[in-house]
Amino acid sequence: MEKKTINKDMIISFGLLALLFVVLVVLEQVLPRTSILFTVLKKGAIYALVAVSMNLLNGFTGLFSLGQAGFMLLGAYTYAIFTIPVEARAQVYQYFDGGAIQFTLPIFVAMILAGVVAAIFAYLIGLPVLKLKSDYLAIATLGFAEIIRAIFQWDKIGVITNGSNLLRKYPVFKSTTFYFAVSGICIAIIVLLINSTYGRAFKAIRDDEVAAEAMGINLAHHKRLSFVISSFFAGISGALLAMFQTTIQASQFKSAMTYEILLIVVIGGIGSVTGSCISSFLFIACSEWWLRFLDNSNLNIPELNILRPGFRKVVFSVVIMLIVLFYQKGIMGDKEFNLKRMITNLKNLPKKIKNRGKKTASTVEVK
């Protein structure tokens, strides 16, 4: 029975994903490519991947890391450096004699390399850093991200990173389906990992390290594994971000980017992959699209004169505060989206309303 249920749920999930891709293809044919809807969908897919990778570390393993922006930077730069056409390098690296690297890798090879480079750095950093716990680990990883950003702007290695100048003229994809496909595949791999024996070991470490070690789980090995895998997918999301923005610069990867990702994870629910995905799109849609009209001072009521550039950020902050107040465990908590459960709850909703009405009536009669 359990196998049949799992297979049925998988079929439903794949069916919904296939339907989503069909809808995306149709929208790309109908709407203009410059539509802000596609901007939100692309950026939402990128942030969904990096949020899920952060949730793997923070939510499922219990390691409080704030280094995602640094790993995204490594991934973005790796992709850009190795895919800039040879004939365009002299123009891009005009202040560094055309740069040191004079060859080009295929796009998908460069994307995988972006994740590998981020994973290698995570392994090296994790050797000393993962011995720390809680806030100390967060401070150490945040410090790493800031150091990486400063190093990549250093002119001494400008022949590789182009110093503080932009990297550009590398291949980009404009199709929204591409971003969804790459993010979807990566998130599916993370979900499979979470549901494997390694995922159960990560959860055991999160719940109780002493008990996990008593059961024979190698704490240092599994923490390092989680840290490396999370960084690998953060590197790939960095490569996607480089494609999305068409230019890349180290100064873009500030600590504020990590805080945004952490906010998405908290709003969605720490320990919920579905929550991270949903909150990513909601976060991007609110900040980039739905509240943008609040920056238009022409819509002001003469007596009030409130609307002005930047006012949407104030309203957006209030919205986030309300969500955190009323959904203290996030939108999804630690649960995942289940279509069958949702349909069952909708069917039982009239009964619940009737039962509440009866309880209220009986309470009034007693009084």
mmCIF file of C-alpha atoms in Angstrom:
data_model
loop_
_atom_site.group_PDB
_atom_site.id
_atom_site.type_symbol
_atom_site.label_atom_id
_atom_site.label_comp_id
_atom_site.label_asym_id
_atom_site.label_seq_id
_atom_site.Cartn_x
_atom_site.Cartn_y
_atom_site.Cartn_z
ATOM 1 C CA MET A 1 0.000 0.000 0.000
ATOM 2 C CA GLU A 2 2.809 2.418 0.917
ATOM 3 C CA LYS A 3 4.628 1.799 -2.392
ATOM 4 C CA LYS A 4 1.401 2.361 -4.335
ATOM 5 C CA THR A 5 0.797 5.624 -2.437
ATOM 6 C CA ILE A 6 4.363 6.818 -3.086
ATOM 7 C CA ASN A 7 4.106 5.966 -6.787
ATOM 8 C CA LYS A 8 0.758 7.746 -7.028
ATOM 9 C CA ASP A 9 2.152 10.867 -5.323
ATOM 10 C CA MET A 10 5.190 10.830 -7.647
ATOM 11 C CA ILE A 11 2.948 10.537 -10.717
ATOM 12 C CA ILE A 12 0.837 13.469 -9.508
ATOM 13 C CA SER A 13 3.964 15.557 -8.796
ATOM 14 C CA PHE A 14 5.507 14.848 -12.193
ATOM 15 C CA GLY A 15 2.170 15.552 -13.850
ATOM 16 C CA LEU A 16 1.936 18.953 -12.151
ATOM 17 C CA LEU A 17 5.529 19.761 -13.150
ATOM 18 C CA ALA A 18 4.843 18.790 -16.763
ATOM 19 C CA LEU A 19 1.743 21.006 -16.742
ATOM 20 C CA LEU A 20 3.819 23.886 -15.309
ATOM 21 C CA PHE A 21 6.379 23.584 -18.121
ATOM 22 C CA VAL A 22 3.606 23.526 -20.742
ATOM 23 C CA VAL A 23 2.113 26.700 -19.226
ATOM 24 C CA LEU A 24 5.556 28.370 -19.276
ATOM 25 C CA VAL A 25 6.112 27.474 -22.937
ATOM 26 C CA VAL A 26 2.664 28.858 -23.849
ATOM 27 C CA LEU A 27 3.286 32.082 -21.875
ATOM 28 C CA GLU A 28 6.629 32.583 -23.642
ATOM 29 C CA GLN A 29 4.837 32.351 -26.968
ATOM 30 C CA VAL A 30 1.981 34.680 -25.994
ATOM 31 C CA LEU A 31 3.587 37.377 -23.817
ATOM 32 C CA PRO A 32 6.498 39.620 -24.851
ATOM 33 C CA ARG A 33 9.946 38.535 -23.582
ATOM 34 C CA THR A 34 10.303 41.877 -21.785
ATOM 35 C CA SER A 35 7.304 41.164 -19.521
ATOM 36 C CA ILE A 36 8.110 41.589 -15.821
ATOM 37 C CA LEU A 37 6.368 38.239 -15.208
ATOM 38 C CA PHE A 38 9.314 36.418 -16.799
ATOM 39 C CA THR A 39 11.770 38.475 -14.760
ATOM 40 C CA VAL A 40 10.003 37.421 -11.561
ATOM 41 C CA LEU A 41 9.807 33.772 -12.627
ATOM 42 C CA LYS A 42 13.496 33.578 -13.575
ATOM 43 C CA LYS A 43 14.754 35.295 -10.444
ATOM 44 C CA GLY A 44 12.292 33.315 -8.317
ATOM 45 C CA ALA A 45 13.627 30.030 -9.739
ATOM 46 C CA ILE A 46 17.227 31.089 -8.961
ATOM 47 C CA TYR A 47 16.396 32.137 -5.412
ATOM 48 C CA ALA A 48 14.321 28.976 -4.888
ATOM 49 C CA LEU A 49 17.402 26.852 -5.616
ATOM 50 C CA VAL A 50 19.731 28.795 -3.319
ATOM 51 C CA ALA A 51 17.056 28.931 -0.576
ATOM 52 C CA VAL A 52 16.559 25.150 -0.723
ATOM 53 C CA SER A 53 20.349 24.653 -0.612
ATOM 54 C CA MET A 54 20.506 26.891 2.472
ATOM 55 C CA ASN A 55 17.553 25.026 4.019
ATOM 56 C CA LEU A 56 19.425 21.752 3.551
ATOM 57 C CA LEU A 57 22.136 23.142 5.813
ATOM 58 C CA ASN A 58 20.139 25.287 8.264
ATOM 59 C CA GLY A 59 16.815 23.460 8.352
ATOM 60 C CA PHE A 60 17.678 19.790 7.842
ATOM 61 C CA THR A 61 21.173 19.580 9.370
ATOM 62 C CA GLY A 62 20.884 22.304 12.000
ATOM 63 C CA LEU A 63 24.029 24.215 10.941
ATOM 64 C CA PHE A 64 23.531 27.995 11.033
ATOM 65 C CA SER A 65 25.582 29.193 8.042
ATOM 66 C CA LEU A 66 25.558 32.652 6.443
ATOM 67 C CA GLY A 67 28.010 32.086 3.612
ATOM 68 C CA GLN A 68 25.631 31.520 0.686
ATOM 69 C CA ALA A 69 26.460 34.838 -1.010
ATOM 70 C CA GLY A 70 30.150 33.884 -1.057
ATOM 71 C CA PHE A 71 29.449 30.519 -2.677
ATOM 72 C CA MET A 72 27.134 32.161 -5.213
ATOM 73 C CA LEU A 73 29.940 34.603 -6.035
ATOM 74 C CA LEU A 74 32.340 31.708 -6.642
ATOM 75 C CA GLY A 75 29.819 29.998 -8.915
ATOM 76 C CA ALA A 76 28.972 33.160 -10.854
ATOM 77 C CA TYR A 77 32.612 34.084 -11.444
ATOM 78 C CA THR A 78 33.617 30.525 -12.385
ATOM 79 C CA TYR A 79 30.867 30.353 -14.994
ATOM 80 C CA ALA A 80 31.609 33.815 -16.412
ATOM 81 C CA ILE A 81 35.423 33.430 -16.498
ATOM 82 C CA PHE A 82 35.354 30.091 -18.331
ATOM 83 C CA THR A 83 32.622 30.927 -20.886
ATOM 84 C CA ILE A 84 33.688 34.371 -22.140
ATOM 85 C CA PRO A 85 34.604 33.869 -25.837
ATOM 86 C CA VAL A 86 38.349 34.101 -26.558
ATOM 87 C CA GLU A 87 37.826 36.885 -29.108
ATOM 88 C CA ALA A 88 35.948 38.984 -26.508
ATOM 89 C CA ARG A 89 38.499 38.590 -23.678
ATOM 90 C CA ALA A 90 40.694 41.461 -24.853
ATOM 91 C CA GLN A 91 37.710 43.815 -24.572
ATOM 92 C CA VAL A 92 36.473 42.454 -21.219
ATOM 93 C CA TYR A 93 39.947 42.303 -19.617
ATOM 94 C CA GLN A 94 41.086 45.575 -21.203
ATOM 95 C CA TYR A 95 42.918 46.682 -18.022
ATOM 96 C CA PHE A 96 44.662 43.316 -17.575
ATOM 97 C CA ASP A 97 46.116 42.542 -21.036
ATOM 98 C CA GLY A 98 43.287 40.244 -22.091
ATOM 99 C CA GLY A 99 43.369 38.077 -18.948
ATOM 100 C CA ALA A 100 45.293 34.914 -18.118
ATOM 101 C CA ILE A 101 42.740 32.314 -19.321
ATOM 102 C CA GLN A 102 42.617 31.988 -23.099
ATOM 103 C CA PHE A 103 40.205 29.099 -23.636
ATOM 104 C CA THR A 104 36.447 28.564 -23.337
ATOM 105 C CA LEU A 105 34.461 25.714 -21.790
ATOM 106 C CA PRO A 106 31.002 24.504 -22.925
ATOM 107 C CA ILE A 107 28.136 26.142 -21.036
ATOM 108 C CA PHE A 108 26.928 23.106 -19.088
ATOM 109 C CA VAL A 109 30.476 22.029 -18.214
ATOM 110 C CA ALA A 110 31.109 25.547 -16.849
ATOM 111 C CA MET A 111 27.887 25.367 -14.808
ATOM 112 C CA ILE A 112 28.919 22.084 -13.186
ATOM 113 C CA LEU A 113 32.420 23.500 -12.627
ATOM 114 C CA ALA A 114 30.806 26.494 -10.891
ATOM 115 C CA GLY A 115 29.250 24.120 -8.367
ATOM 116 C CA VAL A 116 32.465 22.093 -8.007
ATOM 117 C CA VAL A 117 34.604 25.190 -7.287
ATOM 118 C CA ALA A 118 32.121 26.337 -4.617
ATOM 119 C CA ALA A 119 32.119 22.805 -3.136
ATOM 120 C CA ILE A 120 35.955 22.672 -3.012
ATOM 121 C CA PHE A 121 36.107 25.992 -1.176
ATOM 122 C CA ALA A 122 33.360 24.764 1.185
ATOM 123 C CA TYR A 123 35.358 21.617 1.954
ATOM 124 C CA LEU A 124 38.523 23.608 2.743
ATOM 125 C CA ILE A 125 36.653 26.167 4.841
ATOM 126 C CA GLY A 126 34.577 23.493 6.560
ATOM 127 C CA LEU A 127 37.626 21.709 7.994
ATOM 128 C CA PRO A 128 38.195 24.365 10.706
ATOM 129 C CA VAL A 129 34.842 26.195 10.652
ATOM 130 C CA LEU A 130 32.454 23.268 11.179
ATOM 131 C CA LYS A 131 33.951 22.643 14.615
ATOM 132 C CA LEU A 132 32.135 25.808 15.679
ATOM 133 C CA LYS A 133 28.449 25.866 16.623
ATOM 134 C CA SER A 134 25.457 28.160 16.449
ATOM 135 C CA ASP A 135 26.234 31.899 16.208
ATOM 136 C CA TYR A 136 29.990 31.333 15.982
ATOM 137 C CA LEU A 137 29.547 29.246 12.825
ATOM 138 C CA ALA A 138 27.289 31.943 11.343
ATOM 139 C CA ILE A 139 29.872 34.678 12.048
ATOM 140 C CA ALA A 140 32.717 32.585 10.602
ATOM 141 C CA THR A 141 30.852 31.768 7.356
ATOM 142 C CA LEU A 142 29.678 35.373 6.985
ATOM 143 C CA GLY A 143 33.278 36.495 7.413
ATOM 144 C CA PHE A 144 34.355 34.045 4.696
ATOM 145 C CA ALA A 145 31.806 35.500 2.264
ATOM 146 C CA GLU A 146 33.064 39.032 2.911
ATOM 147 C CA ILE A 147 36.728 37.978 2.513
ATOM 148 C CA ILE A 148 35.987 36.224 -0.805
ATOM 149 C CA ARG A 149 34.196 39.343 -2.089
ATOM 150 C CA ALA A 150 37.167 41.542 -1.149
ATOM 151 C CA ILE A 151 39.720 39.158 -2.703
ATOM 152 C CA PHE A 152 37.839 38.958 -6.005
ATOM 153 C CA GLN A 153 37.997 42.775 -6.286
ATOM 154 C CA TRP A 154 41.775 42.774 -5.663
ATOM 155 C CA ASP A 155 43.693 44.008 -8.704
ATOM 156 C CA LYS A 156 46.587 41.597 -8.053
ATOM 157 C CA ILE A 157 44.447 38.715 -9.347
ATOM 158 C CA GLY A 158 42.657 40.882 -11.912
ATOM 159 C CA VAL A 159 44.056 38.778 -14.787
ATOM 160 C CA ILE A 160 41.575 36.108 -13.660
ATOM 161 C CA THR A 161 38.720 37.983 -11.927
ATOM 162 C CA ASN A 162 39.013 41.335 -13.797
ATOM 163 C CA GLY A 163 39.418 43.079 -10.430
ATOM 164 C CA SER A 164 36.580 45.417 -9.520
ATOM 165 C CA ASN A 165 35.415 45.622 -13.152
ATOM 166 C CA LEU A 166 32.420 43.880 -14.682
ATOM 167 C CA LEU A 167 32.574 40.458 -16.298
ATOM 168 C CA ARG A 168 30.377 40.392 -19.406
ATOM 169 C CA LYS A 169 29.917 38.984 -22.921
ATOM 170 C CA TYR A 170 29.492 35.414 -21.631
ATOM 171 C CA PRO A 171 26.625 33.216 -22.934
ATOM 172 C CA VAL A 172 23.192 33.794 -21.378
ATOM 173 C CA PHE A 173 19.786 32.131 -21.669
ATOM 174 C CA LYS A 174 16.627 34.206 -22.050
ATOM 175 C CA SER A 175 14.193 31.286 -21.828
ATOM 176 C CA THR A 176 12.308 31.054 -18.532
ATOM 177 C CA THR A 177 11.905 27.305 -19.083
ATOM 178 C CA PHE A 178 15.702 26.861 -18.912
ATOM 179 C CA TYR A 179 15.924 28.446 -15.443
ATOM 180 C CA PHE A 180 12.991 26.352 -14.205
ATOM 181 C CA ALA A 181 14.475 23.161 -15.662
ATOM 182 C CA VAL A 182 17.913 23.616 -14.063
ATOM 183 C CA SER A 183 16.487 24.723 -10.700
ATOM 184 C CA GLY A 184 13.886 21.945 -10.768
ATOM 185 C CA ILE A 185 16.467 19.221 -11.456
ATOM 186 C CA CYS A 186 18.769 20.507 -8.706
ATOM 187 C CA ILE A 187 15.931 20.807 -6.158
ATOM 188 C CA ALA A 188 14.743 17.280 -7.079
ATOM 189 C CA ILE A 189 18.260 15.953 -6.347
ATOM 190 C CA ILE A 190 18.238 17.733 -2.958
ATOM 191 C CA VAL A 191 14.813 16.223 -2.143
ATOM 192 C CA LEU A 192 16.076 12.738 -3.041
ATOM 193 C CA LEU A 193 19.081 13.321 -0.779
ATOM 194 C CA ILE A 194 16.860 14.476 2.107
ATOM 195 C CA ASN A 195 14.736 11.325 1.774
ATOM 196 C CA SER A 196 17.814 9.052 1.667
ATOM 197 C CA THR A 197 19.802 7.564 4.557
ATOM 198 C CA TYR A 198 22.100 10.600 4.417
ATOM 199 C CA GLY A 199 19.086 12.875 4.835
ATOM 200 C CA ARG A 200 17.942 10.915 7.869
ATOM 201 C CA ALA A 201 21.443 11.240 9.322
ATOM 202 C CA PHE A 202 21.322 15.018 8.756
ATOM 203 C CA LYS A 203 17.984 15.228 10.585
ATOM 204 C CA ALA A 204 19.306 13.129 13.450
ATOM 205 C CA ILE A 205 22.244 15.544 13.851
ATOM 206 C CA ARG A 206 19.806 18.464 13.826
ATOM 207 C CA ASP A 207 17.585 16.915 16.499
ATOM 208 C CA ASP A 208 20.276 15.673 18.891
ATOM 209 C CA GLU A 209 23.995 15.430 18.130
ATOM 210 C CA VAL A 210 24.742 13.243 21.161
ATOM 211 C CA ALA A 211 22.038 10.720 20.263
ATOM 212 C CA ALA A 212 23.113 10.766 16.592
ATOM 213 C CA GLU A 213 26.725 10.022 17.527
ATOM 214 C CA ALA A 214 25.559 7.245 19.869
ATOM 215 C CA MET A 215 23.748 5.644 16.892
ATOM 216 C CA GLY A 216 27.035 5.521 14.978
ATOM 217 C CA ILE A 217 26.688 8.635 12.810
ATOM 218 C CA ASN A 218 30.012 10.317 12.041
ATOM 219 C CA LEU A 219 29.186 13.921 12.970
ATOM 220 C CA ALA A 220 32.201 15.592 11.349
ATOM 221 C CA HIS A 221 31.792 13.636 8.079
ATOM 222 C CA HIS A 222 28.044 14.271 7.717
ATOM 223 C CA LYS A 223 28.289 17.956 8.655
ATOM 224 C CA ARG A 224 31.034 18.434 6.073
ATOM 225 C CA LEU A 225 29.001 16.516 3.486
ATOM 226 C CA SER A 226 25.931 18.692 4.057
ATOM 227 C CA PHE A 227 28.051 21.862 3.908
ATOM 228 C CA VAL A 228 29.738 20.804 0.633
ATOM 229 C CA ILE A 229 26.489 19.725 -1.079
ATOM 230 C CA SER A 230 24.719 22.934 -0.022
ATOM 231 C CA SER A 231 27.614 25.004 -1.392
ATOM 232 C CA PHE A 232 27.655 23.028 -4.656
ATOM 233 C CA PHE A 233 24.053 23.969 -5.436
ATOM 234 C CA ALA A 234 24.645 27.557 -4.246
ATOM 235 C CA GLY A 235 27.448 27.714 -6.830
ATOM 236 C CA ILE A 236 25.094 26.545 -9.588
ATOM 237 C CA SER A 237 22.515 29.163 -8.519
ATOM 238 C CA GLY A 238 25.317 31.755 -8.769
ATOM 239 C CA ALA A 239 25.959 30.667 -12.365
ATOM 240 C CA LEU A 240 22.225 31.043 -13.108
ATOM 241 C CA LEU A 241 22.260 34.509 -11.530
ATOM 242 C CA ALA A 242 25.187 35.490 -13.762
ATOM 243 C CA MET A 243 23.149 34.424 -16.816
ATOM 244 C CA PHE A 244 20.083 36.273 -15.591
ATOM 245 C CA GLN A 245 21.921 39.564 -14.951
ATOM 246 C CA THR A 246 24.119 39.312 -18.121
ATOM 247 C CA THR A 247 26.954 41.034 -16.192
ATOM 248 C CA ILE A 248 28.579 40.140 -12.897
ATOM 249 C CA GLN A 249 30.596 42.042 -10.309
ATOM 250 C CA ALA A 250 31.843 41.019 -6.855
ATOM 251 C CA SER A 251 30.306 44.082 -5.171
ATOM 252 C CA GLN A 252 26.810 42.665 -5.896
ATOM 253 C CA PHE A 253 27.327 39.741 -3.475
ATOM 254 C CA LYS A 254 27.073 41.629 -0.208
ATOM 255 C CA SER A 255 25.905 40.220 3.117
ATOM 256 C CA ALA A 256 22.451 41.677 2.364
ATOM 257 C CA MET A 257 22.025 38.963 -0.284
ATOM 258 C CA THR A 258 22.585 36.248 2.341
ATOM 259 C CA TYR A 259 20.077 37.930 4.666
ATOM 260 C CA GLU A 260 17.494 37.945 1.868
ATOM 261 C CA ILE A 261 18.014 34.206 1.297
ATOM 262 C CA LEU A 262 17.760 33.527 5.040
ATOM 263 C CA LEU A 263 14.564 35.597 5.184
ATOM 264 C CA ILE A 264 13.076 33.509 2.347
ATOM 265 C CA VAL A 265 13.938 30.296 4.227
ATOM 266 C CA VAL A 266 12.386 31.585 7.474
ATOM 267 C CA ILE A 267 9.214 32.851 5.769
ATOM 268 C CA GLY A 268 8.750 29.566 3.899
ATOM 269 C CA GLY A 269 9.487 27.405 6.925
ATOM 270 C CA ILE A 270 12.794 26.055 8.209
ATOM 271 C CA GLY A 271 12.863 22.398 7.221
ATOM 272 C CA SER A 272 10.406 22.671 4.299
ATOM 273 C CA VAL A 273 11.558 22.489 0.673
ATOM 274 C CA THR A 274 8.090 23.446 -0.585
ATOM 275 C CA GLY A 275 8.028 26.447 1.762
ATOM 276 C CA SER A 276 11.369 27.718 0.432
ATOM 277 C CA CYS A 277 10.133 27.461 -3.169
ATOM 278 C CA ILE A 278 6.807 29.199 -2.481
ATOM 279 C CA SER A 279 8.351 32.001 -0.394
ATOM 280 C CA SER A 280 11.050 32.612 -3.058
ATOM 281 C CA PHE A 281 8.476 33.469 -5.701
ATOM 282 C CA LEU A 282 6.341 35.459 -3.250
ATOM 283 C CA PHE A 283 9.390 37.403 -2.038
ATOM 284 C CA ILE A 284 10.563 38.289 -5.566
ATOM 285 C CA ALA A 285 7.039 39.071 -6.793
ATOM 286 C CA CYS A 286 6.348 41.446 -3.865
ATOM 287 C CA SER A 287 9.722 43.203 -3.934
ATOM 288 C CA GLU A 288 10.065 43.443 -7.728
ATOM 289 C CA TRP A 289 6.498 43.627 -9.054
ATOM 290 C CA TRP A 290 3.342 43.793 -6.934
ATOM 291 C CA LEU A 291 4.407 46.695 -4.679
ATOM 292 C CA ARG A 292 6.285 48.684 -7.317
ATOM 293 C CA PHE A 293 3.360 51.091 -7.792
ATOM 294 C CA LEU A 294 4.075 52.455 -4.283
ATOM 295 C CA ASP A 295 7.208 54.139 -5.647
ATOM 296 C CA ASN A 296 5.143 56.262 -8.048
ATOM 297 C CA SER A 297 4.760 59.729 -6.521
ATOM 298 C CA ASN A 298 2.243 60.671 -9.246
ATOM 299 C CA LEU A 299 -0.390 58.503 -7.495
ATOM 300 C CA ASN A 300 -0.185 60.565 -4.290
ATOM 301 C CA ILE A 301 -3.260 62.020 -2.628
ATOM 302 C CA PRO A 302 -2.407 65.761 -2.382
ATOM 303 C CA GLU A 303 -3.179 65.945 1.339
ATOM 304 C CA LEU A 304 -1.041 62.909 2.283
ATOM 305 C CA ASN A 305 1.937 62.881 -0.138
ATOM 306 C CA ILE A 306 3.208 59.483 1.123
ATOM 307 C CA LEU A 307 4.102 57.644 -2.081
ATOM 308 C CA ARG A 308 7.699 58.203 -3.222
ATOM 309 C CA PRO A 309 10.674 56.146 -4.505
ATOM 310 C CA GLY A 310 11.613 53.486 -1.950
ATOM 311 C CA PHE A 311 8.237 53.489 -0.140
ATOM 312 C CA ARG A 312 7.510 49.939 -1.365
ATOM 313 C CA LYS A 313 10.415 48.691 0.777
ATOM 314 C CA VAL A 314 8.714 50.137 3.862
ATOM 315 C CA VAL A 315 5.427 48.410 3.036
ATOM 316 C CA PHE A 316 7.280 45.220 2.135
ATOM 317 C CA SER A 317 8.999 45.234 5.547
ATOM 318 C CA VAL A 318 5.618 45.599 7.279
ATOM 319 C CA VAL A 319 4.217 42.677 5.233
ATOM 320 C CA ILE A 320 7.186 40.499 6.263
ATOM 321 C CA MET A 321 6.663 41.434 9.940
ATOM 322 C CA LEU A 322 2.986 40.448 9.725
ATOM 323 C CA ILE A 323 3.848 37.091 8.119
ATOM 324 C CA VAL A 324 6.416 36.350 10.833
ATOM 325 C CA LEU A 325 3.930 37.339 13.570
ATOM 326 C CA PHE A 326 1.046 35.202 12.314
ATOM 327 C CA TYR A 327 3.120 32.349 10.840
ATOM 328 C CA GLN A 328 5.846 31.940 13.440
ATOM 329 C CA LYS A 329 7.010 28.647 11.899
ATOM 330 C CA GLY A 330 6.753 30.000 8.361
ATOM 331 C CA ILE A 331 4.126 29.481 5.674
ATOM 332 C CA MET A 332 4.639 25.700 5.518
ATOM 333 C CA GLY A 333 6.326 25.124 8.888
ATOM 334 C CA ASP A 334 8.285 21.886 8.577
ATOM 335 C CA LYS A 335 5.702 20.252 6.282
ATOM 336 C CA GLU A 336 5.673 19.758 2.514
ATOM 337 C CA PHE A 337 2.955 20.434 -0.032
ATOM 338 C CA ASN A 338 0.647 17.431 -0.408
ATOM 339 C CA LEU A 339 -2.068 17.627 -3.056
ATOM 340 C CA LYS A 340 -4.069 14.744 -1.592
ATOM 341 C CA ARG A 341 -4.042 16.309 1.894
ATOM 342 C CA MET A 342 -5.094 19.674 0.461
ATOM 343 C CA ILE A 343 -8.049 18.129 -1.438
ATOM 344 C CA THR A 344 -9.098 16.187 1.693
ATOM 345 C CA ASN A 345 -8.957 19.364 3.820
ATOM 346 C CA LEU A 346 -11.090 21.244 1.272
ATOM 347 C CA LYS A 347 -13.647 18.424 1.248
ATOM 348 C CA ASN A 348 -13.795 18.367 5.053
ATOM 349 C CA LEU A 349 -14.003 22.158 5.338
ATOM 350 C CA PRO A 350 -17.877 22.329 5.282
ATOM 351 C CA LYS A 351 -18.025 19.665 8.030
ATOM 352 C CA LYS A 352 -15.532 21.582 10.165
ATOM 353 C CA ILE A 353 -17.576 24.796 9.747
ATOM 354 C CA LYS A 354 -20.783 22.940 10.743
ATOM 355 C CA ASN A 355 -19.112 21.372 13.785
ATOM 356 C CA ARG A 356 -17.804 24.761 14.886
ATOM 357 C CA GLY A 357 -21.302 26.194 14.484
ATOM 358 C CA LYS A 358 -22.793 23.404 16.628
ATOM 359 C CA LYS A 359 -20.136 23.894 19.328
ATOM 360 C CA THR A 360 -20.828 27.640 19.383
ATOM 361 C CA ALA A 361 -24.607 27.050 19.624
ATOM 362 C CA SER A 362 -24.225 24.526 22.452
ATOM 363 C CA THR A 363 -21.936 26.923 24.328
ATOM 364 C CA VAL A 364 -24.562 29.696 24.053
ATOM 365 C CA GLU A 365 -27.315 27.347 25.322
ATOM 366 C CA VAL A 366 -25.224 26.327 28.337
ATOM 367 C CA LYS A 367 -24.670 29.987 29.221
#
